[in-house]
Coordinates of C-alpha atoms in Angstrom, one line a residue:
M983 CA -79.5 1.6 28.2
K984 CA -77.0 2.9 25.9
K985 CA -75.4 4.7 28.6
Q986 CA -75.2 2.3 30.5
F987 CA -73.6 -0.1 28.0
I988 CA -70.4 3.1 27.7
K989 CA -70.1 3.3 30.9
I990 CA -69.3 -0.7 30.9
V991 CA -67.1 -0.6 27.9
L992 CA -65.5 2.4 29.1
S993 CA -64.9 0.7 32.7
C994 CA -63.5 -2.5 31.2
A995 CA -60.7 -0.2 28.8
V996 CA -59.7 0.8 32.1
I997 CA -58.8 -2.1 33.4
A998 CA -57.6 -3.2 30.7
G999 CA -55.0 0.1 30.3
G1000 CA -54.6 -0.7 33.6
C1001 CA -53.8 -3.9 33.3
T1002 CA -51.5 -3.2 30.3
V1003 CA -49.6 -0.8 32.9
T1004 CA -48.6 -2.9 35.1
S1005 CA -46.8 -5.4 32.8
C1006 CA -45.2 -3.3 31.0
S1007 CA -44.1 -2.0 34.5
R1008 CA -43.0 -5.9 35.7
K1009 CA -41.7 -5.8 32.5
S1010 CA -39.1 -3.0 32.7
S1011 CA -38.7 -4.0 36.4
S1012 CA -37.6 -7.2 35.5
S1013 CA -35.5 -5.5 32.6
K1014 CA -31.4 -8.0 32.7
N1015 CA -30.0 -4.5 33.4
V1016 CA -32.0 -3.7 37.3
S1017 CA -30.8 -6.0 39.9
R1018 CA -34.1 -8.3 40.4
A1019 CA -32.0 -8.7 44.0
T1020 CA -32.5 -4.8 44.6
G1021 CA -33.2 -2.9 42.3
W1022 CA -30.7 -1.3 41.6
K1023 CA -28.8 -0.7 38.1
I1024 CA -26.2 -3.3 36.4
N1025 CA -23.6 -2.2 34.3
A1026 CA -24.4 1.6 35.4
K1027 CA -21.7 3.7 34.1
E1028 CA -21.5 5.4 37.5
G1029 CA -20.6 2.3 38.3
G1030 CA -21.3 -0.4 40.9
F1031 CA -22.0 -4.3 39.8
Q1032 CA -20.9 -4.8 36.0
Y1033 CA -21.7 -8.3 34.1
N1034 CA -22.4 -8.8 30.8
T1035 CA -25.8 -9.3 30.5
D1036 CA -25.7 -10.0 26.5
F1037 CA -24.0 -13.3 26.7
K1038 CA -26.7 -15.5 25.1
E1039 CA -24.7 -18.9 24.3
Q1040 CA -21.0 -20.1 24.7
E1041 CA -19.1 -19.9 21.3
T1042 CA -17.0 -22.8 19.7
A1043 CA -13.6 -23.4 19.6
P1044 CA -11.5 -23.6 16.8
G1045 CA -11.5 -27.1 15.6
L1046 CA -14.4 -28.4 17.8
V1047 CA -17.8 -30.0 17.9
F1048 CA -21.0 -29.9 19.5
V1049 CA -21.6 -32.9 21.1
E1050 CA -25.5 -32.8 23.4
G1051 CA -25.6 -34.8 26.1
G1052 CA -27.7 -37.4 27.3
T1053 CA -28.1 -40.5 28.9
F1054 CA -26.7 -44.1 27.3
T1055 CA -25.5 -47.4 27.7
K1056 CA -21.6 -47.3 28.8
G1057 CA -20.0 -50.8 28.4
K1058 CA -21.8 -52.0 25.9
V1059 CA -20.0 -54.5 24.2
Q1060 CA -21.4 -57.1 21.7
D1061 CA -18.1 -59.0 21.7
D1062 CA -15.3 -60.3 24.4
V1063 CA -12.9 -62.6 22.8
M1064 CA -10.5 -61.7 25.0
H1065 CA -12.3 -62.1 28.5
D1066 CA -10.9 -58.9 29.4
W1067 CA -14.3 -58.7 32.1
N1068 CA -13.7 -54.9 32.7
N1069 CA -16.5 -54.0 30.6
T1070 CA -20.2 -54.6 32.3
P1071 CA -22.7 -51.7 31.0
T1072 CA -24.3 -49.0 33.2
S1073 CA -27.0 -46.7 32.5
Q1074 CA -24.5 -42.9 32.1
H1075 CA -25.2 -39.4 31.8
V1076 CA -22.9 -37.4 29.9
Q1077 CA -23.1 -32.9 30.1
S1078 CA -23.2 -32.1 27.1
F1079 CA -19.9 -31.2 25.0
Y1080 CA -17.7 -29.8 22.8
M1081 CA -14.8 -32.2 21.1
D1082 CA -12.1 -32.6 18.1
E1083 CA -13.3 -32.7 14.9
T1084 CA -10.6 -35.0 14.0
E1085 CA -7.5 -36.2 16.0
V1086 CA -5.3 -33.8 16.0
T1087 CA -2.8 -34.0 13.2
N1088 CA 0.9 -33.8 13.0
V1089 CA 0.7 -30.1 11.5
M1090 CA -1.5 -29.0 14.5
Y1091 CA 1.2 -30.4 16.8
L1092 CA 4.1 -29.2 15.5
E1093 CA 2.6 -25.6 15.4
Y1094 CA 3.3 -26.2 19.6
L1095 CA 7.3 -27.5 18.8
D1096 CA 7.7 -24.2 16.6
Y1097 CA 6.2 -22.3 20.0
L1098 CA 8.0 -23.3 22.5
K1099 CA 11.2 -23.7 20.4
S1100 CA 10.4 -19.8 20.0
V1101 CA 9.5 -18.8 23.5
Y1102 CA 12.0 -21.5 25.0
P1103 CA 14.8 -21.8 23.4
P1104 CA 16.7 -25.1 24.0
E1105 CA 19.6 -23.2 23.4
N1106 CA 18.8 -21.4 27.0
P1107 CA 19.8 -23.2 29.4
K1108 CA 17.4 -22.8 31.9
Y1109 CA 15.1 -24.1 29.0
A1110 CA 17.0 -27.2 27.7
N1111 CA 14.1 -30.2 28.3
I1112 CA 11.3 -27.7 27.4
Y1113 CA 10.9 -28.6 23.6
K1114 CA 12.8 -32.2 24.1
G1115 CA 10.2 -32.8 26.2
A1116 CA 7.5 -32.2 24.4
L1117 CA 8.7 -34.3 20.5
P1118 CA 6.5 -37.3 19.6
D1119 CA 8.7 -40.0 19.8
T1120 CA 9.3 -40.8 16.6
L1121 CA 11.5 -44.4 17.8
V1122 CA 8.2 -45.8 17.5
W1123 CA 7.6 -46.5 13.8
R1124 CA 10.9 -48.8 14.2
N1125 CA 10.4 -53.1 14.6
R1126 CA 13.2 -55.2 14.9
L1127 CA 12.3 -57.2 11.6
G1128 CA 10.6 -54.7 9.5
F1129 CA 12.2 -51.7 7.7
N1130 CA 10.5 -48.3 8.9
E1131 CA 12.8 -45.7 8.8
T1132 CA 10.9 -44.1 6.6
M1133 CA 8.2 -43.5 8.8
T1134 CA 10.4 -42.3 12.2
N1135 CA 12.6 -40.0 9.3
N1136 CA 9.9 -38.6 8.1
Y1137 CA 6.0 -39.3 9.7
L1138 CA 6.3 -36.4 12.0
R1139 CA 7.1 -33.6 9.6
H1140 CA 7.6 -33.9 5.8
P1141 CA 4.1 -31.8 4.4
A1142 CA 2.8 -35.5 3.3
Y1143 CA 2.1 -36.1 6.4
A1144 CA 0.7 -32.9 7.6
E1145 CA -2.6 -33.9 8.4
Y1146 CA -2.0 -37.0 9.7
P1147 CA -3.1 -37.8 12.8
V1148 CA 0.5 -36.9 14.7
V1149 CA 1.5 -40.4 16.7
G1150 CA 4.6 -41.2 19.6
V1151 CA 3.0 -38.3 22.6
N1152 CA 1.9 -39.9 25.3
W1153 CA -0.8 -39.2 27.8
I1154 CA 1.1 -36.8 29.3
Q1155 CA 2.0 -34.7 25.9
A1156 CA -1.1 -34.4 25.5
T1157 CA -2.5 -32.9 28.4
Q1158 CA 0.0 -30.5 27.9
F1159 CA -0.7 -29.8 24.4
A1160 CA -3.9 -29.6 25.6
E1161 CA -3.3 -26.3 28.7
W1162 CA -0.9 -24.7 25.6
R1163 CA -3.9 -24.9 23.1
T1164 CA -6.1 -23.7 26.5
D1165 CA -4.2 -20.0 26.7
R1166 CA -3.7 -19.6 22.8
V1167 CA -7.1 -19.9 22.2
N1168 CA -8.2 -17.2 24.3
E1169 CA -5.9 -14.8 23.7
V1170 CA -6.8 -14.8 20.0
M1171 CA -10.3 -14.6 22.0
L1172 CA -8.8 -11.1 24.3
E1173 CA -7.3 -9.9 20.7
R1174 CA -10.6 -9.7 19.2
E1175 CA -12.9 -8.8 21.8
G1176 CA -10.0 -5.0 22.1
Y1177 CA -8.4 -6.7 25.6
L1178 CA -5.0 -7.3 24.1
A1179 CA -3.9 -5.1 21.4
K1180 CA -3.3 -6.2 17.4
N1181 CA -0.9 -8.9 17.0
A1182 CA 0.2 -9.2 21.4
K1183 CA 0.2 -12.2 20.6
Y1184 CA 3.0 -12.8 17.3
Q1185 CA 5.3 -9.9 20.1
A1186 CA 5.2 -12.3 22.9
A1187 CA 5.9 -15.6 20.4
T1188 CA 9.3 -14.3 18.6
G1189 CA 10.7 -13.0 22.3
E1190 CA 9.3 -8.4 21.6
V1191 CA 7.3 -9.0 24.5
A1192 CA 9.9 -11.5 27.4
G1193 CA 7.3 -13.9 29.2
T1194 CA 4.2 -15.5 27.9
F1195 CA 0.2 -15.0 28.5
S1196 CA -2.0 -17.8 31.3
T1197 CA -5.5 -17.8 31.0
E1198 CA -5.3 -18.6 35.0
A1199 CA -2.8 -16.3 34.8
Y1200 CA -4.7 -13.6 33.5
L1201 CA -8.1 -14.5 35.2
N1202 CA -5.8 -14.3 38.3
R1203 CA -3.3 -12.2 38.2
P1204 CA -3.9 -10.3 34.6
E1205 CA -0.7 -7.8 36.4
S1206 CA 1.7 -10.2 35.6
V1207 CA 0.9 -11.7 32.5
Y1208 CA 4.1 -11.7 29.4
N1209 CA 6.5 -10.7 32.5
G1210 CA 4.7 -7.9 33.5
Q1211 CA 4.6 -6.1 30.1
I1212 CA 1.1 -6.8 29.7
D1213 CA 0.3 -1.8 29.7
S1214 CA 1.9 -2.2 27.2
L1215 CA -0.2 -4.7 25.4
Q1216 CA -3.0 -3.5 26.6
G1217 CA -6.1 -3.6 23.6
K1218 CA -9.1 -0.9 23.1
K1219 CA -11.2 -1.8 26.3
K1220 CA -8.4 0.2 27.5
K1221 CA -9.9 3.5 29.5
D1222 CA -7.5 6.2 28.8
S1223 CA -4.5 5.7 31.8
I1224 CA -7.0 2.9 33.0
N1225 CA -5.9 -1.4 31.9
T1226 CA -9.7 -2.9 31.5
F1227 CA -9.1 -6.9 32.1
A1228 CA -11.7 -9.9 30.8
K1229 CA -13.0 -11.9 33.9
R1230 CA -14.8 -15.3 34.0
S1231 CA -17.7 -12.6 34.3
S1232 CA -16.8 -11.7 31.1
G1233 CA -18.2 -14.9 28.5
I1234 CA -15.0 -13.6 27.0
I1235 CA -12.9 -16.6 28.4
M1236 CA -13.1 -20.5 26.8
P1237 CA -12.9 -22.9 29.1
E1238 CA -10.3 -25.6 29.0
Y1239 CA -9.1 -28.0 25.6
R1240 CA -8.6 -30.5 27.4
L1241 CA -8.8 -35.0 26.6
P1242 CA -12.0 -36.9 26.4
T1243 CA -13.2 -38.5 29.5
E1244 CA -13.3 -42.3 29.0
T1245 CA -17.6 -41.5 29.3
E1246 CA -17.0 -38.5 27.0
W1247 CA -15.2 -40.4 23.9
E1248 CA -17.7 -43.4 23.8
Y1249 CA -20.4 -41.4 24.2
A1250 CA -19.8 -39.3 21.6
A1251 CA -18.5 -42.6 19.1
Q1252 CA -22.0 -44.0 20.1
A1253 CA -23.6 -40.8 18.1
Q1254 CA -26.8 -42.8 18.9
V1255 CA -28.4 -39.5 18.2
G1256 CA -29.0 -41.3 14.7
S1257 CA -30.9 -43.9 15.6
R1258 CA -33.1 -41.6 17.7
E1259 CA -36.5 -41.8 17.0
Y1260 CA -38.8 -39.1 19.8
N1261 CA -36.8 -40.3 23.0
N1262 CA -35.7 -43.4 22.2
Y1263 CA -32.9 -45.1 20.2
R1264 CA -33.8 -47.8 17.9
G1265 CA -32.1 -50.9 17.8
R1266 CA -28.1 -51.2 19.2
K1267 CA -25.1 -49.9 17.4
K1268 CA -21.9 -51.7 16.7
Y1269 CA -19.5 -49.4 15.4
P1270 CA -19.5 -45.8 15.4
W1271 CA -21.7 -45.8 11.8
D1272 CA -25.5 -48.1 11.5
G1273 CA -25.3 -51.4 10.6
E1274 CA -22.8 -54.8 11.7
Y1275 CA -20.6 -54.8 9.7
T1276 CA -17.4 -52.5 8.4
R1277 CA -18.2 -52.4 5.2
N1278 CA -19.7 -49.3 2.9
G1279 CA -23.4 -51.1 2.2
Q1280 CA -24.3 -47.8 -0.1
R1281 CA -24.4 -47.3 -3.8
V1282 CA -21.6 -45.3 -4.4
G1283 CA -18.0 -47.1 -2.9
R1284 CA -20.0 -50.8 -2.4
G1285 CA -17.7 -53.5 -0.8
D1286 CA -15.4 -50.2 0.6
Q1287 CA -14.0 -50.3 3.9
L1288 CA -16.1 -47.1 6.4
A1289 CA -12.4 -47.7 8.4
N1290 CA -9.0 -47.6 8.3
F1291 CA -7.9 -50.7 10.9
K1292 CA -5.9 -54.0 10.1
Q1293 CA -8.5 -56.4 8.0
G1294 CA -6.2 -59.1 8.5
K1295 CA -3.1 -61.4 9.0
G1296 CA -0.7 -59.1 6.8
D1297 CA -3.2 -57.2 5.3
Y1298 CA -3.5 -53.4 5.8
G1299 CA -5.3 -51.9 3.5
G1300 CA -6.4 -54.7 -0.1
I1301 CA -4.5 -55.2 -3.0
A1302 CA -2.4 -52.6 -5.1
G1303 CA -5.5 -50.8 -7.5
W1304 CA -8.5 -52.0 -5.4
S1305 CA -7.0 -50.5 -1.8
D1306 CA -10.4 -51.5 0.7
D1307 CA -9.5 -48.6 3.2
G1308 CA -7.2 -46.6 0.8
A1309 CA -4.5 -46.8 3.7
D1310 CA -1.3 -49.0 4.4
I1311 CA -0.3 -47.0 8.2
T1312 CA -2.6 -44.4 9.4
A1313 CA -4.6 -41.9 6.6
Q1314 CA -5.1 -38.5 6.3
V1315 CA -7.9 -36.9 8.8
M1316 CA -11.3 -36.6 6.7
S1317 CA -10.5 -39.6 4.5
Y1318 CA -13.6 -41.5 6.1
K1319 CA -18.0 -40.4 6.5
P1320 CA -18.0 -39.6 9.7
N1321 CA -20.0 -40.6 12.5
D1322 CA -23.4 -39.0 13.3
L1323 CA -22.3 -36.3 15.3
G1324 CA -20.2 -34.9 12.1
L1325 CA -16.8 -36.8 13.7
Y1326 CA -13.9 -39.0 12.5
D1327 CA -11.9 -41.4 13.3
M1328 CA -13.4 -42.4 15.8
A1329 CA -13.4 -46.6 14.3
G1330 CA -9.3 -47.1 12.5
N1331 CA -6.5 -44.4 11.6
V1332 CA -5.5 -44.3 15.9
A1333 CA -7.2 -45.2 18.5
E1334 CA -6.4 -41.9 20.7
W1335 CA -6.3 -41.6 25.2
V1336 CA -8.8 -40.1 26.9
A1337 CA -8.1 -38.6 30.3
D1338 CA -9.8 -41.8 32.6
V1339 CA -7.1 -43.4 34.5
Y1340 CA -7.6 -46.9 34.3
R1341 CA -9.6 -49.8 36.2
P1342 CA -12.1 -53.1 35.6
I1343 CA -14.1 -52.0 37.3
V1344 CA -16.8 -49.2 36.7
D1345 CA -18.0 -47.8 39.4
D1346 CA -21.7 -46.6 39.0
E1347 CA -22.7 -47.2 42.8
I1348 CA -20.8 -44.5 43.3
S1349 CA -21.4 -41.8 40.0
D1350 CA -23.6 -42.4 37.0
F1351 CA -23.7 -38.9 36.4
N1352 CA -20.7 -37.8 34.3
Y1353 CA -18.4 -40.7 35.3
Y1354 CA -14.6 -40.1 34.7
R1355 CA -11.4 -41.6 37.2
G1356 CA -8.9 -39.1 38.1
N1357 CA -10.0 -36.3 39.6
I1358 CA -6.5 -34.4 41.3
Y1359 CA -8.4 -31.6 43.0
L1360 CA -6.0 -28.3 43.1
K1361 CA -6.2 -25.2 44.3
T1362 CA -3.7 -22.0 43.9
A1363 CA -0.7 -20.9 46.3
I1364 CA -1.3 -17.7 47.6
G1365 CA 2.0 -16.1 49.1
E1366 CA 2.6 -14.1 51.7
D1367 CA 1.4 -10.8 50.5
G1368 CA -1.8 -12.6 50.1
K1369 CA -1.3 -12.6 46.3
V1370 CA -1.7 -15.8 44.1
N1371 CA 2.1 -17.2 43.4
I1372 CA 3.1 -17.4 40.1
L1373 CA 6.2 -19.7 39.2
S1374 CA 9.4 -17.6 37.9
D1375 CA 11.3 -18.0 35.0
S1376 CA 12.5 -21.9 36.7
V1377 CA 10.9 -24.7 35.8
V1378 CA 10.1 -27.6 37.7
Y1379 CA 11.4 -30.8 35.7
D1380 CA 10.3 -34.5 36.0
T1381 CA 11.8 -37.4 35.2
L1382 CA 9.7 -40.6 33.4
P1383 CA 10.3 -44.1 34.4
T1384 CA 11.3 -44.0 30.4
G1385 CA 14.1 -41.0 31.9
K1386 CA 12.2 -39.2 29.0
I1387 CA 12.2 -35.5 31.1
V1388 CA 9.4 -33.1 29.9
A1389 CA 8.6 -29.9 31.9
V1390 CA 6.1 -30.0 34.9
N1391 CA 5.6 -26.3 34.5
L1392 CA 6.4 -23.2 31.8
P1393 CA 6.9 -19.6 33.5
G1394 CA 4.6 -17.7 34.1
E1395 CA 1.9 -20.1 34.8
I1396 CA 0.1 -20.3 38.4
K1397 CA 1.5 -22.6 41.4
M1398 CA -0.9 -24.7 42.5
V1399 CA -1.4 -27.1 45.5
P1400 CA -3.6 -30.2 46.4
V1401 CA -6.3 -29.5 48.2
G1402 CA -6.1 -29.7 52.3
E1403 CA -8.8 -30.1 55.5
E1404 CA -9.0 -26.4 55.3
E1405 CA -11.5 -27.7 52.0
T1406 CA -11.7 -31.5 53.5
Y1407 CA -12.6 -31.1 57.5
L1408 CA -16.3 -32.0 57.8
R1409 CA -17.4 -32.1 53.9
T1410 CA -19.4 -35.2 52.2
N1411 CA -18.9 -35.3 49.1
F1412 CA -14.4 -36.0 48.9
S1413 CA -11.5 -35.9 51.8
S1414 CA -8.5 -35.7 49.9
S1415 CA -6.8 -33.9 47.1
D1416 CA -6.3 -37.5 44.8
N1417 CA -9.4 -40.3 43.9
R1418 CA -7.9 -41.9 41.1
G1419 CA -7.3 -45.4 43.7
Y1420 CA -11.1 -43.8 45.4
R1421 CA -13.2 -47.7 46.3
D1422 CA -10.7 -48.9 44.1
G1423 CA -7.2 -49.5 44.9
D1424 CA -6.8 -46.5 47.7
P1425 CA -5.5 -47.5 51.2
S1426 CA -8.7 -48.2 52.9
S1427 CA -10.4 -50.7 50.0
S1428 CA -7.4 -52.8 50.3
R1429 CA -6.5 -55.8 51.6
F1430 CA -3.6 -54.5 54.0
F1431 CA -5.1 -51.9 54.9
D1432 CA -5.3 -51.6 59.5
R1433 CA -7.3 -49.1 60.1
F1434 CA -5.8 -48.0 63.0
G1435 CA -2.5 -48.4 61.8
N1436 CA -0.3 -45.9 60.1
E1437 CA -1.9 -45.0 56.1
E1438 CA 0.9 -42.7 56.0
G1439 CA 2.9 -43.4 53.0
E1440 CA 0.2 -46.2 51.6
N1441 CA -0.5 -46.1 47.6
T1442 CA -2.6 -47.7 45.0
K1443 CA 1.3 -50.5 44.6
E1444 CA 0.4 -52.1 47.7
M1445 CA -3.6 -53.3 45.7
Y1446 CA -2.2 -53.2 42.7
N1447 CA 1.3 -55.3 43.1
S1448 CA 2.6 -52.7 40.4
P1449 CA 6.2 -52.6 39.1
K1450 CA 8.7 -49.8 40.1
H1451 CA 10.5 -49.0 37.9
K1452 CA 12.9 -45.8 39.3
V1453 CA 15.4 -43.5 37.2
K1454 CA 18.3 -41.6 38.9
R1455 CA 21.5 -39.3 38.5
D1456 CA 24.4 -41.0 39.1
S1457 CA 26.9 -37.7 40.8
L1458 CA 28.3 -36.5 37.1
G1459 CA 24.5 -36.2 36.4
N1460 CA 23.8 -39.5 34.2
L1461 CA 20.4 -40.7 34.2
I1462 CA 20.5 -44.4 35.8
R1463 CA 17.6 -46.3 34.7
Q1464 CA 16.3 -48.9 37.5
Y1465 CA 13.8 -51.5 35.9
D1466 CA 12.0 -53.6 38.3
H1467 CA 13.2 -57.0 37.8
S1468 CA 10.8 -59.1 41.0
N1469 CA 9.3 -61.5 40.0
N1470 CA 6.4 -60.9 42.7
R1471 CA 4.7 -57.8 40.6
T1472 CA 1.3 -59.6 39.3
T1473 CA -0.5 -56.4 37.6
L1474 CA 0.4 -53.0 35.1
I1475 CA -3.0 -51.3 36.9
N1476 CA -1.4 -48.5 39.1
N1477 CA -2.7 -44.6 39.5
E1478 CA -0.2 -43.8 36.3
V1479 CA -2.0 -46.0 34.2
R1480 CA -4.4 -44.7 31.3
V1481 CA -7.4 -45.6 29.5
Y1482 CA -7.1 -45.5 25.8
K1483 CA -9.7 -46.1 23.2
G1484 CA -11.0 -47.1 19.5
G1485 CA -9.0 -49.1 16.8
S1486 CA -6.3 -48.9 15.1
W1487 CA -4.1 -49.0 11.4
R1488 CA -2.8 -51.8 13.2
D1489 CA -6.1 -53.9 14.6
R1490 CA -8.8 -55.9 13.9
A1491 CA -11.9 -54.9 13.4
Y1492 CA -12.5 -56.4 17.4
W1493 CA -11.5 -52.9 18.4
L1494 CA -13.6 -50.9 16.7
D1495 CA -16.2 -51.4 19.1
P1496 CA -16.6 -47.9 20.4
A1497 CA -17.1 -49.7 24.5
Q1498 CA -14.1 -51.2 23.8
R1499 CA -10.6 -50.3 26.1
R1500 CA -7.3 -51.2 27.0
Y1501 CA -4.3 -49.1 28.3
L1502 CA -1.3 -48.3 29.6
P1503 CA 1.1 -46.1 31.4
Q1504 CA 0.9 -42.6 30.9
Y1505 CA 4.0 -42.0 29.9
M1506 CA 4.9 -44.9 27.1
A1507 CA 4.0 -44.2 23.4
T1508 CA 3.5 -46.1 20.3
D1509 CA 3.0 -45.7 16.4
Y1510 CA -1.0 -46.2 17.1
I1511 CA -1.6 -44.1 19.9
G1512 CA -3.5 -40.7 19.1
F1513 CA -5.3 -38.2 20.9
R1514 CA -8.0 -35.4 20.2
C1515 CA -9.3 -32.6 22.9
A1516 CA -12.9 -31.8 23.7
M1517 CA -14.2 -28.8 26.6
S1518 CA -17.0 -28.6 28.8
R1519 CA -19.9 -27.2 27.9
V1520 CA -21.1 -23.8 29.7
G1521 CA -25.4 -22.9 30.3
S1522 CA -27.8 -24.7 28.3
K1523 CA -27.7 -28.3 27.6
S1524 CA -28.5 -28.0 24.3
K1525 CA -28.3 -25.4 20.8
S1526 CA -31.9 -25.9 20.0
K1527 CA -34.9 -25.4 21.8
N1528 CA -37.0 -27.3 19.3
K1529 CA -37.5 -31.5 19.9
T1530 CA -38.0 -33.1 16.5
V1531 CA -38.9 -36.6 15.7
R1532 CA -35.3 -37.0 14.2
S1533 CA -32.0 -36.0 15.0
K1534 CA -30.6 -35.0 11.9
K1535 CA -27.6 -36.6 10.3
V1536 CA -24.9 -35.1 8.9
K1537 CA -23.3 -35.9 5.3

């Protein structure tokens, strides 16, 4: 009996040992450096497939705050005293993303201007309008019956306003700032990881090396970056005489900075995570903070306003010695408490540009996921040699309806062209490059549409009969501005009109509701509209896999 028991125990031990060996074998075969498709080694010294198998998650880029995505009700306004009828509540889902902690400040924008002036000196006729086209419009402060010359002359550059939100920037300038910021941050990342030499970015910025860095050019034709002089700027990753370049698969290159979509901005401003309990939101929020009032109800600071806005006719900040919001024009960023996501000034101070083209209707029948109107699909231009086209030292400019001249591209960037039939043929998800007017402004959605007629040249201005201002040059090169004096125009809406969100120092509390929406032509600027940047998150939805009963509020 005893011998039989010993045999059973030994048999179990052998089976257990076999299971252990098998499990180890399985674990070994599923190693991150062994392909589960072929069994070949990944990142082998002998060569073959190379990939960043140590990637954990996206790093938070400078100035940004993580916003975990989810479902929410977009357009849930509390009041509609303007009777715009441009906000119908719709259920939308937003992917996780990152957003600037504050609005872009004067000092941040001045860094951008300084870079452009150093790299593209306006004294050079080729670059004459690059720096000038990026300058904010400081004349927005002027009022026919107001003395505001102090702000006109000082607001942008004086150090007293360094940490105040930049204003006088139109939508086009804001998007160009975001593109520049993307390249500068990725330069830092590549330098840190050893793909670029230490301080390479300063050599380009000061003119020691001709040309600059473009993220897309680096990814598509790295040998063309810095005007073809990247060999001399290689970092420690360089192997002997062979250049080593980072790729998208390296996990080092950051996604682009950009303007947030209207849906992202509204979701982030509401910050409903603070009222979450398990998988429900408790109550409704009228403002980015809890409660239905604009004043602080806590013991410390009781009665003070929670945002910078116009409190009444002729009242922009209360009385001397007891200011309700501590400001009369804009205020220094971070002057008020952040919302539950850690974002500052999502109500008040300045309104903010978002990416979307304006339409009165949010078409949730077509999209309830990452809703955005404004897609223009482009592709890289390929030359006769089969390589991606890099724009030469010449600069293409565009003259806006206001007469302002802005650079369409900067030297060293990739040439982009609209997608064509090659990409759209027999495709069900899109059929053209420009989708700004899809189902609301394109030829097929207009009452003038003739299915059997010639659609060439038709655009949204048939459905939305908006003004057509023209700017041209005479024989001497002088600008001639021609305003549209027609009495037949019925709307300002077209594909060049963009949404801006949030209240400002000039607005009453009505506009502090995150769901409220307004619009302005993308080439115009004001003294109460600024902007902040966003960045998409790649990879997992959440930073933490642990669920909690309630979200932790930001103090």
